[in-house]
């Protein structure tokens, strides 16, 4: 668990694969983010998503069945970060408003830029959403200049979602990769017939989140989860820090956001906002708000 933070580096590799990321690409993504409700996220031209010569989502699930937990995570990281194997919606974000009230009673306004759906492997038509252990989710986030959300951000994403799906809990073999595939098929069934192209989707997973409470636990090897909102807007899962960090199951979603938050015409990383005694209210609704990472 890390309480320190690093400034956002826009010239680093943002999406997928070993690449040659020009500063110009990062600057282009930054400028487009502030001027549109939906933006494409920069990626190296050498990394083409959805290539036909890469394993499909179901094929990846098949490969995971015989692997240990550690091997499974390593394989998924390889598919995401080395093989650039993921659907196109992982390149797109939506501008989502953030609201809060300052200690003086003033209204605070800002914006975050979440990816349109949860982390997935495979092509555009054969992907499967997959969970990751929080440290590995953090690794992917940093490689893509992204961040995991907080509880307050998860609520804001659900409120702004274009498509709100109803949660569909499963009770058997929750941590099995076969159940990952089964739940993904259920979600795709819920989306069938809906116009989802370029739309922000929410309600179908719990989120792995950042919570300052992680810093104050006696046991440091924990993951924070929250969300899975019902149609009335209430989450099935309150903020929970009881699972050990290596535990993943079908209901866990990895929702990444571009780690560049817009507030009053300026841009901040999530860690910078969490460190600010006033602006932290835009992204954190807990009793104590401070920088935290896995």
PDB file of C-alpha atoms in Angstrom:
ATOM      1  CA  UNK A   1       0.000   0.000   0.000  1.00  0.00           C
ATOM      2  CA  UNK A   2       1.438   3.387  -0.953  1.00  0.00           C
ATOM      3  CA  UNK A   3       0.402   6.688   0.535  1.00  0.00           C
ATOM      4  CA  UNK A   4       2.780   8.797  -1.556  1.00  0.00           C
ATOM      5  CA  UNK A   5       1.797  10.013  -4.995  1.00  0.00           C
ATOM      6  CA  UNK A   6       3.471  10.907  -8.230  1.00  0.00           C
ATOM      7  CA  UNK A   7       2.520  13.676 -10.649  1.00  0.00           C
ATOM      8  CA  UNK A   8       0.802  12.707 -13.870  1.00  0.00           C
ATOM      9  CA  UNK A   9       3.315  12.230 -16.698  1.00  0.00           C
ATOM     10  CA  UNK A  10       1.474  12.789 -19.957  1.00  0.00           C
ATOM     11  CA  UNK A  11       4.301  11.701 -22.215  1.00  0.00           C
ATOM     12  CA  UNK A  12       4.434   8.156 -20.780  1.00  0.00           C
ATOM     13  CA  UNK A  13       2.860   5.183 -22.530  1.00  0.00           C
ATOM     14  CA  UNK A  14      -0.889   5.575 -22.162  1.00  0.00           C
ATOM     15  CA  UNK A  15      -2.554   2.599 -23.718  1.00  0.00           C
ATOM     16  CA  UNK A  16      -1.500  -0.872 -24.652  1.00  0.00           C
ATOM     17  CA  UNK A  17       1.748  -2.366 -25.527  1.00  0.00           C
ATOM     18  CA  UNK A  18       5.400  -1.514 -25.616  1.00  0.00           C
ATOM     19  CA  UNK A  19       5.338   1.651 -27.543  1.00  0.00           C
ATOM     20  CA  UNK A  20       6.799   4.839 -28.653  1.00  0.00           C
ATOM     21  CA  UNK A  21       4.539   7.447 -27.123  1.00  0.00           C
ATOM     22  CA  UNK A  22       5.108  10.991 -28.341  1.00  0.00           C
ATOM     23  CA  UNK A  23       4.399  13.903 -26.050  1.00  0.00           C
ATOM     24  CA  UNK A  24       2.213  15.291 -28.793  1.00  0.00           C
ATOM     25  CA  UNK A  25      -0.162  12.340 -28.447  1.00  0.00           C
ATOM     26  CA  UNK A  26      -0.538  12.916 -24.717  1.00  0.00           C
ATOM     27  CA  UNK A  27      -1.115  16.619 -25.224  1.00  0.00           C
ATOM     28  CA  UNK A  28      -3.714  15.873 -27.899  1.00  0.00           C
ATOM     29  CA  UNK A  29      -5.639  13.570 -25.578  1.00  0.00           C
ATOM     30  CA  UNK A  30      -5.489  16.151 -22.793  1.00  0.00           C
ATOM     31  CA  UNK A  31      -6.864  18.930 -24.954  1.00  0.00           C
ATOM     32  CA  UNK A  32      -9.651  16.773 -26.405  1.00  0.00           C
ATOM     33  CA  UNK A  33     -10.700  15.627 -22.943  1.00  0.00           C
ATOM     34  CA  UNK A  34     -11.590  19.106 -21.830  1.00  0.00           C
ATOM     35  CA  UNK A  35     -13.674  20.014 -24.857  1.00  0.00           C
ATOM     36  CA  UNK A  36     -16.002  17.073 -25.408  1.00  0.00           C
ATOM     37  CA  UNK A  37     -18.288  14.778 -23.481  1.00  0.00           C
ATOM     38  CA  UNK A  38     -16.556  11.776 -24.986  1.00  0.00           C
ATOM     39  CA  UNK A  39     -12.940  11.541 -25.976  1.00  0.00           C
ATOM     40  CA  UNK A  40     -10.569   9.043 -27.506  1.00  0.00           C
ATOM     41  CA  UNK A  41      -7.598   8.181 -25.335  1.00  0.00           C
ATOM     42  CA  UNK A  42      -4.164   8.318 -26.906  1.00  0.00           C
ATOM     43  CA  UNK A  43      -2.392   5.069 -27.698  1.00  0.00           C
ATOM     44  CA  UNK A  44       0.722   4.142 -29.644  1.00  0.00           C
ATOM     45  CA  UNK A  45       0.093   3.680 -33.339  1.00  0.00           C
ATOM     46  CA  UNK A  46       1.897   0.344 -33.085  1.00  0.00           C
ATOM     47  CA  UNK A  47      -0.771  -1.057 -30.737  1.00  0.00           C
ATOM     48  CA  UNK A  48      -3.947  -1.954 -32.593  1.00  0.00           C
ATOM     49  CA  UNK A  49      -6.799  -3.178 -30.431  1.00  0.00           C
ATOM     50  CA  UNK A  50      -8.993  -6.045 -31.510  1.00  0.00           C
ATOM     51  CA  UNK A  51      -6.452  -7.617 -33.845  1.00  0.00           C
ATOM     52  CA  UNK A  52      -7.723 -10.860 -35.343  1.00  0.00           C
ATOM     53  CA  UNK A  53      -4.520 -12.809 -34.635  1.00  0.00           C
ATOM     54  CA  UNK A  54      -4.864 -12.536 -30.850  1.00  0.00           C
ATOM     55  CA  UNK A  55      -6.738 -14.877 -28.495  1.00  0.00           C
ATOM     56  CA  UNK A  56     -10.449 -14.232 -28.018  1.00  0.00           C
ATOM     57  CA  UNK A  57     -11.891 -13.604 -24.583  1.00  0.00           C
ATOM     58  CA  UNK A  58     -13.257 -17.174 -24.266  1.00  0.00           C
ATOM     59  CA  UNK A  59      -9.919 -18.588 -25.444  1.00  0.00           C
ATOM     60  CA  UNK A  60      -8.156 -16.603 -22.731  1.00  0.00           C
ATOM     61  CA  UNK A  61     -10.599 -17.915 -20.132  1.00  0.00           C
ATOM     62  CA  UNK A  62      -9.836 -21.420 -21.367  1.00  0.00           C
ATOM     63  CA  UNK A  63      -6.111 -20.804 -20.933  1.00  0.00           C
ATOM     64  CA  UNK A  64      -6.666 -19.506 -17.380  1.00  0.00           C
ATOM     65  CA  UNK A  65      -8.456 -22.645 -16.162  1.00  0.00           C
ATOM     66  CA  UNK A  66      -5.282 -24.645 -15.600  1.00  0.00           C
ATOM     67  CA  UNK A  67      -3.270 -21.801 -14.042  1.00  0.00           C
ATOM     68  CA  UNK A  68      -2.633 -20.885 -10.426  1.00  0.00           C
ATOM     69  CA  UNK A  69      -3.862 -17.540  -9.127  1.00  0.00           C
ATOM     70  CA  UNK A  70      -0.432 -15.966  -9.576  1.00  0.00           C
ATOM     71  CA  UNK A  71      -0.027 -17.418 -13.069  1.00  0.00           C
ATOM     72  CA  UNK A  72      -3.527 -16.245 -13.992  1.00  0.00           C
ATOM     73  CA  UNK A  73      -2.749 -12.671 -13.046  1.00  0.00           C
ATOM     74  CA  UNK A  74       0.565 -12.768 -14.914  1.00  0.00           C
ATOM     75  CA  UNK A  75      -1.136 -14.086 -18.033  1.00  0.00           C
ATOM     76  CA  UNK A  76      -3.816 -11.375 -17.941  1.00  0.00           C
ATOM     77  CA  UNK A  77      -1.191  -8.654 -17.497  1.00  0.00           C
ATOM     78  CA  UNK A  78       0.682 -10.065 -20.482  1.00  0.00           C
ATOM     79  CA  UNK A  79      -2.448  -9.969 -22.634  1.00  0.00           C
ATOM     80  CA  UNK A  80      -3.261  -6.402 -21.620  1.00  0.00           C
ATOM     81  CA  UNK A  81       0.145  -4.741 -21.474  1.00  0.00           C
ATOM     82  CA  UNK A  82       2.288  -6.736 -23.898  1.00  0.00           C
ATOM     83  CA  UNK A  83      -0.117  -8.228 -26.418  1.00  0.00           C
ATOM     84  CA  UNK A  84      -2.419  -5.169 -26.477  1.00  0.00           C
ATOM     85  CA  UNK A  85      -5.346  -7.567 -26.421  1.00  0.00           C
ATOM     86  CA  UNK A  86      -8.480  -5.628 -25.512  1.00  0.00           C
ATOM     87  CA  UNK A  87     -11.628  -4.116 -27.044  1.00  0.00           C
ATOM     88  CA  UNK A  88     -11.829  -0.613 -28.463  1.00  0.00           C
ATOM     89  CA  UNK A  89     -13.986   0.726 -25.621  1.00  0.00           C
ATOM     90  CA  UNK A  90     -10.858   0.704 -23.465  1.00  0.00           C
ATOM     91  CA  UNK A  91      -9.619   3.635 -25.577  1.00  0.00           C
ATOM     92  CA  UNK A  92     -12.630   5.888 -24.984  1.00  0.00           C
ATOM     93  CA  UNK A  93     -13.694   8.001 -22.022  1.00  0.00           C
ATOM     94  CA  UNK A  94     -16.709  10.093 -21.083  1.00  0.00           C
ATOM     95  CA  UNK A  95     -16.584  13.425 -19.280  1.00  0.00           C
ATOM     96  CA  UNK A  96     -18.430  12.918 -15.984  1.00  0.00           C
ATOM     97  CA  UNK A  97     -19.302  15.798 -13.626  1.00  0.00           C
ATOM     98  CA  UNK A  98     -18.183  15.848 -10.001  1.00  0.00           C
ATOM     99  CA  UNK A  99     -19.955  18.017  -7.421  1.00  0.00           C
ATOM    100  CA  UNK A 100     -19.223  18.847  -3.779  1.00  0.00           C
ATOM    101  CA  UNK A 101     -19.619  21.578  -1.187  1.00  0.00           C
ATOM    102  CA  UNK A 102     -16.594  23.304   0.331  1.00  0.00           C
ATOM    103  CA  UNK A 103     -16.236  23.859   4.102  1.00  0.00           C
ATOM    104  CA  UNK A 104     -17.325  27.461   3.420  1.00  0.00           C
ATOM    105  CA  UNK A 105     -20.499  26.284   1.703  1.00  0.00           C
ATOM    106  CA  UNK A 106     -19.384  27.019  -1.853  1.00  0.00           C
ATOM    107  CA  UNK A 107     -20.249  24.629  -4.665  1.00  0.00           C
ATOM    108  CA  UNK A 108     -17.240  22.804  -6.082  1.00  0.00           C
ATOM    109  CA  UNK A 109     -17.362  21.476  -9.636  1.00  0.00           C
ATOM    110  CA  UNK A 110     -15.015  19.239 -11.557  1.00  0.00           C
ATOM    111  CA  UNK A 111     -14.884  16.476 -14.137  1.00  0.00           C
ATOM    112  CA  UNK A 112     -13.407  13.017 -14.386  1.00  0.00           C
ATOM    113  CA  UNK A 113     -12.928  10.850 -17.480  1.00  0.00           C
ATOM    114  CA  UNK A 114     -13.736   7.156 -16.927  1.00  0.00           C
ATOM    115  CA  UNK A 115     -13.341   4.474 -19.561  1.00  0.00           C
ATOM    116  CA  UNK A 116     -16.686   3.406 -21.000  1.00  0.00           C
ATOM    117  CA  UNK A 117     -16.730  -0.086 -19.479  1.00  0.00           C
ATOM    118  CA  UNK A 118     -14.758  -2.392 -17.204  1.00  0.00           C
ATOM    119  CA  UNK A 119     -11.395  -3.923 -18.026  1.00  0.00           C
ATOM    120  CA  UNK A 120     -11.681  -6.740 -20.569  1.00  0.00           C
ATOM    121  CA  UNK A 121      -9.523  -8.969 -22.763  1.00  0.00           C
ATOM    122  CA  UNK A 122     -10.243 -10.115 -26.298  1.00  0.00           C
ATOM    123  CA  UNK A 123     -11.518  -8.409 -29.425  1.00  0.00           C
ATOM    124  CA  UNK A 124     -14.428  -6.067 -30.014  1.00  0.00           C
ATOM    125  CA  UNK A 125     -16.896  -8.899 -30.603  1.00  0.00           C
ATOM    126  CA  UNK A 126     -15.433 -11.606 -28.360  1.00  0.00           C
ATOM    127  CA  UNK A 127     -14.114  -9.859 -25.245  1.00  0.00           C
ATOM    128  CA  UNK A 128     -14.598 -10.991 -21.650  1.00  0.00           C
ATOM    129  CA  UNK A 129     -14.548  -8.636 -18.660  1.00  0.00           C
ATOM    130  CA  UNK A 130     -12.008  -9.834 -16.118  1.00  0.00           C
ATOM    131  CA  UNK A 131     -11.107  -8.894 -12.547  1.00  0.00           C
ATOM    132  CA  UNK A 132      -7.571  -8.313 -11.350  1.00  0.00           C
ATOM    133  CA  UNK A 133      -5.933  -8.243  -7.959  1.00  0.00           C
ATOM    134  CA  UNK A 134      -5.676  -4.588  -6.857  1.00  0.00           C
ATOM    135  CA  UNK A 135      -1.894  -4.321  -7.146  1.00  0.00           C
ATOM    136  CA  UNK A 136      -2.076  -5.586 -10.726  1.00  0.00           C
ATOM    137  CA  UNK A 137      -5.009  -3.307 -11.505  1.00  0.00           C
ATOM    138  CA  UNK A 138      -2.807  -0.466 -10.240  1.00  0.00           C
ATOM    139  CA  UNK A 139      -0.019  -1.633 -12.554  1.00  0.00           C
ATOM    140  CA  UNK A 140      -2.332  -1.465 -15.571  1.00  0.00           C
ATOM    141  CA  UNK A 141      -3.674   1.904 -14.462  1.00  0.00           C
ATOM    142  CA  UNK A 142      -0.205   3.410 -14.175  1.00  0.00           C
ATOM    143  CA  UNK A 143       0.893   1.952 -17.515  1.00  0.00           C
ATOM    144  CA  UNK A 144      -2.072   3.673 -19.158  1.00  0.00           C
ATOM    145  CA  UNK A 145      -1.836   6.972 -17.197  1.00  0.00           C
ATOM    146  CA  UNK A 146      -5.061   6.018 -15.444  1.00  0.00           C
ATOM    147  CA  UNK A 147      -6.259   5.512 -11.887  1.00  0.00           C
ATOM    148  CA  UNK A 148      -8.740   3.399 -10.008  1.00  0.00           C
ATOM    149  CA  UNK A 149     -11.804   5.271  -8.680  1.00  0.00           C
ATOM    150  CA  UNK A 150     -12.916   6.135  -5.176  1.00  0.00           C
ATOM    151  CA  UNK A 151     -16.378   5.407  -3.776  1.00  0.00           C
ATOM    152  CA  UNK A 152     -17.581   8.912  -4.590  1.00  0.00           C
ATOM    153  CA  UNK A 153     -16.320   8.641  -8.158  1.00  0.00           C
ATOM    154  CA  UNK A 154     -18.116   5.311  -8.617  1.00  0.00           C
ATOM    155  CA  UNK A 155     -21.381   6.983  -7.591  1.00  0.00           C
ATOM    156  CA  UNK A 156     -20.753   9.828 -10.048  1.00  0.00           C
ATOM    157  CA  UNK A 157     -20.053   7.391 -12.879  1.00  0.00           C
ATOM    158  CA  UNK A 158     -23.270   5.494 -12.215  1.00  0.00           C
ATOM    159  CA  UNK A 159     -25.287   8.730 -12.093  1.00  0.00           C
ATOM    160  CA  UNK A 160     -23.842   9.824 -15.455  1.00  0.00           C
ATOM    161  CA  UNK A 161     -24.021   6.424 -17.186  1.00  0.00           C
ATOM    162  CA  UNK A 162     -25.818   6.285 -20.537  1.00  0.00           C
ATOM    163  CA  UNK A 163     -26.720   2.630 -19.994  1.00  0.00           C
ATOM    164  CA  UNK A 164     -27.582   1.407 -16.492  1.00  0.00           C
ATOM    165  CA  UNK A 165     -27.738  -2.369 -16.219  1.00  0.00           C
ATOM    166  CA  UNK A 166     -29.441  -4.220 -13.391  1.00  0.00           C
ATOM    167  CA  UNK A 167     -27.086  -6.268 -11.170  1.00  0.00           C
ATOM    168  CA  UNK A 168     -27.210 -10.020 -11.741  1.00  0.00           C
ATOM    169  CA  UNK A 169     -25.606 -11.794  -8.751  1.00  0.00           C
ATOM    170  CA  UNK A 170     -24.391 -15.382  -8.987  1.00  0.00           C
ATOM    171  CA  UNK A 171     -23.842 -17.569  -5.950  1.00  0.00           C
ATOM    172  CA  UNK A 172     -21.905 -20.631  -7.138  1.00  0.00           C
ATOM    173  CA  UNK A 173     -18.146 -20.817  -7.789  1.00  0.00           C
ATOM    174  CA  UNK A 174     -17.760 -17.063  -7.520  1.00  0.00           C
ATOM    175  CA  UNK A 175     -13.974 -17.088  -7.984  1.00  0.00           C
ATOM    176  CA  UNK A 176     -13.947 -19.510 -10.918  1.00  0.00           C
ATOM    177  CA  UNK A 177     -12.844 -18.225 -14.320  1.00  0.00           C
ATOM    178  CA  UNK A 178     -15.757 -20.190 -15.788  1.00  0.00           C
ATOM    179  CA  UNK A 179     -18.055 -17.957 -13.740  1.00  0.00           C
ATOM    180  CA  UNK A 180     -16.227 -14.898 -15.095  1.00  0.00           C
ATOM    181  CA  UNK A 181     -17.260 -16.036 -18.566  1.00  0.00           C
ATOM    182  CA  UNK A 182     -20.800 -16.938 -17.506  1.00  0.00           C
ATOM    183  CA  UNK A 183     -21.389 -13.534 -15.933  1.00  0.00           C
ATOM    184  CA  UNK A 184     -19.948 -11.781 -18.973  1.00  0.00           C
ATOM    185  CA  UNK A 185     -22.396 -13.675 -21.191  1.00  0.00           C
ATOM    186  CA  UNK A 186     -25.259 -12.563 -18.924  1.00  0.00           C
ATOM    187  CA  UNK A 187     -24.148  -8.938 -19.237  1.00  0.00           C
ATOM    188  CA  UNK A 188     -23.900  -9.219 -23.008  1.00  0.00           C
ATOM    189  CA  UNK A 189     -27.421 -10.624 -23.001  1.00  0.00           C
ATOM    190  CA  UNK A 190     -28.605  -7.593 -21.027  1.00  0.00           C
ATOM    191  CA  UNK A 191     -26.956  -5.327 -23.593  1.00  0.00           C
ATOM    192  CA  UNK A 192     -28.376  -7.155 -26.605  1.00  0.00           C
ATOM    193  CA  UNK A 193     -30.474  -4.842 -28.740  1.00  0.00           C
ATOM    194  CA  UNK A 194     -29.275  -1.729 -26.898  1.00  0.00           C
ATOM    195  CA  UNK A 195     -27.407   1.027 -28.679  1.00  0.00           C
ATOM    196  CA  UNK A 196     -24.201   0.911 -26.658  1.00  0.00           C
ATOM    197  CA  UNK A 197     -21.678   2.214 -29.167  1.00  0.00           C
ATOM    198  CA  UNK A 198     -19.594   4.882 -27.469  1.00  0.00           C
ATOM    199  CA  UNK A 199     -21.811   4.922 -24.366  1.00  0.00           C
ATOM    200  CA  UNK A 200     -20.843   4.798 -20.695  1.00  0.00           C
ATOM    201  CA  UNK A 201     -22.130   1.558 -19.132  1.00  0.00           C
ATOM    202  CA  UNK A 202     -22.560   0.960 -15.389  1.00  0.00           C
ATOM    203  CA  UNK A 203     -24.443  -1.151 -12.871  1.00  0.00           C
ATOM    204  CA  UNK A 204     -23.078  -4.553 -13.916  1.00  0.00           C
ATOM    205  CA  UNK A 205     -20.088  -4.919 -11.554  1.00  0.00           C
ATOM    206  CA  UNK A 206     -18.751  -3.963  -8.158  1.00  0.00           C
ATOM    207  CA  UNK A 207     -15.732  -1.674  -8.379  1.00  0.00           C
ATOM    208  CA  UNK A 208     -12.281  -2.186  -6.958  1.00  0.00           C
ATOM    209  CA  UNK A 209     -11.747   1.219  -5.378  1.00  0.00           C
ATOM    210  CA  UNK A 210      -9.196   3.360  -3.592  1.00  0.00           C
ATOM    211  CA  UNK A 211     -10.105   4.140   0.008  1.00  0.00           C
ATOM    212  CA  UNK A 212      -8.013   6.021   2.596  1.00  0.00           C
ATOM    213  CA  UNK A 213      -9.256   3.452   5.089  1.00  0.00           C
ATOM    214  CA  UNK A 214      -6.790   1.012   3.526  1.00  0.00           C
ATOM    215  CA  UNK A 215      -3.959   3.033   5.076  1.00  0.00           C
ATOM    216  CA  UNK A 216      -5.314   2.610   8.612  1.00  0.00           C
ATOM    217  CA  UNK A 217      -6.050  -1.102   8.621  1.00  0.00           C
ATOM    218  CA  UNK A 218      -3.983  -3.309  10.880  1.00  0.00           C
ATOM    219  CA  UNK A 219      -3.874  -5.863   8.063  1.00  0.00           C
ATOM    220  CA  UNK A 220      -2.450  -4.188   4.974  1.00  0.00           C
ATOM    221  CA  UNK A 221      -3.150  -6.964   2.456  1.00  0.00           C
ATOM    222  CA  UNK A 222      -6.741  -5.944   1.737  1.00  0.00           C
ATOM    223  CA  UNK A 223      -8.788  -4.814  -1.254  1.00  0.00           C
ATOM    224  CA  UNK A 224     -11.583  -2.222  -1.110  1.00  0.00           C
ATOM    225  CA  UNK A 225     -14.731  -2.913  -3.143  1.00  0.00           C
ATOM    226  CA  UNK A 226     -17.904  -0.892  -3.591  1.00  0.00           C
ATOM    227  CA  UNK A 227     -20.907  -0.468  -5.833  1.00  0.00           C
ATOM    228  CA  UNK A 228     -23.068  -2.660  -8.076  1.00  0.00           C
ATOM    229  CA  UNK A 229     -25.884  -0.142  -8.081  1.00  0.00           C
ATOM    230  CA  UNK A 230     -29.503  -1.184  -8.315  1.00  0.00           C
ATOM    231  CA  UNK A 231     -31.957   0.735 -10.539  1.00  0.00           C
ATOM    232  CA  UNK A 232     -32.927   2.930  -7.560  1.00  0.00           C
ATOM    233  CA  UNK A 233     -29.309   4.112  -7.350  1.00  0.00           C
ATOM    234  CA  UNK A 234     -28.438   2.270  -4.140  1.00  0.00           C
ATOM    235  CA  UNK A 235     -25.377  -0.004  -4.224  1.00  0.00           C
ATOM    236  CA  UNK A 236     -25.673  -3.666  -3.337  1.00  0.00           C
ATOM    237  CA  UNK A 237     -22.134  -3.538  -1.985  1.00  0.00           C
ATOM    238  CA  UNK A 238     -21.263  -0.885   0.608  1.00  0.00           C
ATOM    239  CA  UNK A 239     -17.606   0.004   0.958  1.00  0.00           C
ATOM    240  CA  UNK A 240     -15.997  -3.243   2.116  1.00  0.00           C
ATOM    241  CA  UNK A 241     -12.393  -3.980   3.031  1.00  0.00           C
ATOM    242  CA  UNK A 242     -12.725  -7.527   4.325  1.00  0.00           C
ATOM    243  CA  UNK A 243     -11.300  -9.488   1.388  1.00  0.00           C
ATOM    244  CA  UNK A 244      -7.606 -10.279   1.208  1.00  0.00           C
ATOM    245  CA  UNK A 245      -5.896  -8.545  -1.697  1.00  0.00           C
ATOM    246  CA  UNK A 246      -5.319 -11.722  -3.713  1.00  0.00           C
ATOM    247  CA  UNK A 247      -9.056 -12.518  -3.809  1.00  0.00           C
ATOM    248  CA  UNK A 248     -10.982 -11.852  -7.023  1.00  0.00           C
ATOM    249  CA  UNK A 249     -14.386 -13.020  -8.168  1.00  0.00           C
ATOM    250  CA  UNK A 250     -16.802 -12.611 -11.073  1.00  0.00           C
ATOM    251  CA  UNK A 251     -18.488  -9.535  -9.555  1.00  0.00           C
ATOM    252  CA  UNK A 252     -15.303  -7.436  -9.305  1.00  0.00           C
ATOM    253  CA  UNK A 253     -14.853  -4.900 -12.085  1.00  0.00           C
ATOM    254  CA  UNK A 254     -11.789  -2.804 -12.849  1.00  0.00           C
ATOM    255  CA  UNK A 255     -13.019   0.605 -13.951  1.00  0.00           C
ATOM    256  CA  UNK A 256     -10.137   2.865 -14.898  1.00  0.00           C
ATOM    257  CA  UNK A 257     -10.206   6.627 -15.281  1.00  0.00           C
ATOM    258  CA  UNK A 258      -7.814   8.907 -17.066  1.00  0.00           C
ATOM    259  CA  UNK A 259      -5.685  10.272 -14.220  1.00  0.00           C
ATOM    260  CA  UNK A 260      -6.359  13.865 -15.206  1.00  0.00           C
ATOM    261  CA  UNK A 261      -9.218  15.597 -13.416  1.00  0.00           C
ATOM    262  CA  UNK A 262     -10.532  18.962 -14.567  1.00  0.00           C
ATOM    263  CA  UNK A 263     -11.289  21.553 -11.857  1.00  0.00           C
ATOM    264  CA  UNK A 264     -11.778  25.240 -12.636  1.00  0.00           C
ATOM    265  CA  UNK A 265      -9.811  25.036 -15.861  1.00  0.00           C
ATOM    266  CA  UNK A 266      -6.863  23.298 -14.205  1.00  0.00           C
ATOM    267  CA  UNK A 267      -5.892  19.634 -14.242  1.00  0.00           C
ATOM    268  CA  UNK A 268      -4.976  17.433 -11.295  1.00  0.00           C
ATOM    269  CA  UNK A 269      -4.147  13.798 -10.678  1.00  0.00           C
ATOM    270  CA  UNK A 270      -6.410  11.939  -8.274  1.00  0.00           C
ATOM    271  CA  UNK A 271      -3.602  11.853  -5.724  1.00  0.00           C
ATOM    272  CA  UNK A 272      -3.221  15.624  -5.923  1.00  0.00           C
ATOM    273  CA  UNK A 273      -6.935  16.095  -5.340  1.00  0.00           C
ATOM    274  CA  UNK A 274      -6.940  13.675  -2.399  1.00  0.00           C
ATOM    275  CA  UNK A 275      -4.097  15.677  -0.832  1.00  0.00           C
ATOM    276  CA  UNK A 276      -6.003  18.966  -1.092  1.00  0.00           C
ATOM    277  CA  UNK A 277      -8.120  19.724   2.021  1.00  0.00           C
ATOM    278  CA  UNK A 278     -10.830  21.419  -0.050  1.00  0.00           C
ATOM    279  CA  UNK A 279     -10.765  19.862  -3.520  1.00  0.00           C
ATOM    280  CA  UNK A 280     -10.582  16.347  -2.067  1.00  0.00           C
ATOM    281  CA  UNK A 281     -14.323  16.641  -1.455  1.00  0.00           C
ATOM    282  CA  UNK A 282     -14.857  16.325  -5.205  1.00  0.00           C
ATOM    283  CA  UNK A 283     -13.474  12.786  -5.224  1.00  0.00           C
ATOM    284  CA  UNK A 284     -13.786  11.532  -1.650  1.00  0.00           C
ATOM    285  CA  UNK A 285     -16.759  11.308   0.709  1.00  0.00           C
ATOM    286  CA  UNK A 286     -15.059   9.469   3.567  1.00  0.00           C
ATOM    287  CA  UNK A 287     -14.294  10.865   7.029  1.00  0.00           C
ATOM    288  CA  UNK A 288     -10.603  11.155   6.211  1.00  0.00           C
ATOM    289  CA  UNK A 289      -9.422  11.860   2.663  1.00  0.00           C
ATOM    290  CA  UNK A 290      -5.762  11.443   1.763  1.00  0.00           C
ATOM    291  CA  UNK A 291      -3.645  10.024  -1.095  1.00  0.00           C
ATOM    292  CA  UNK A 292      -3.748   6.247  -1.329  1.00  0.00           C
ATOM    293  CA  UNK A 293      -2.694   3.632  -3.875  1.00  0.00           C
ATOM    294  CA  UNK A 294      -2.307  -0.140  -3.903  1.00  0.00           C
TER     295      UNK A 294
END
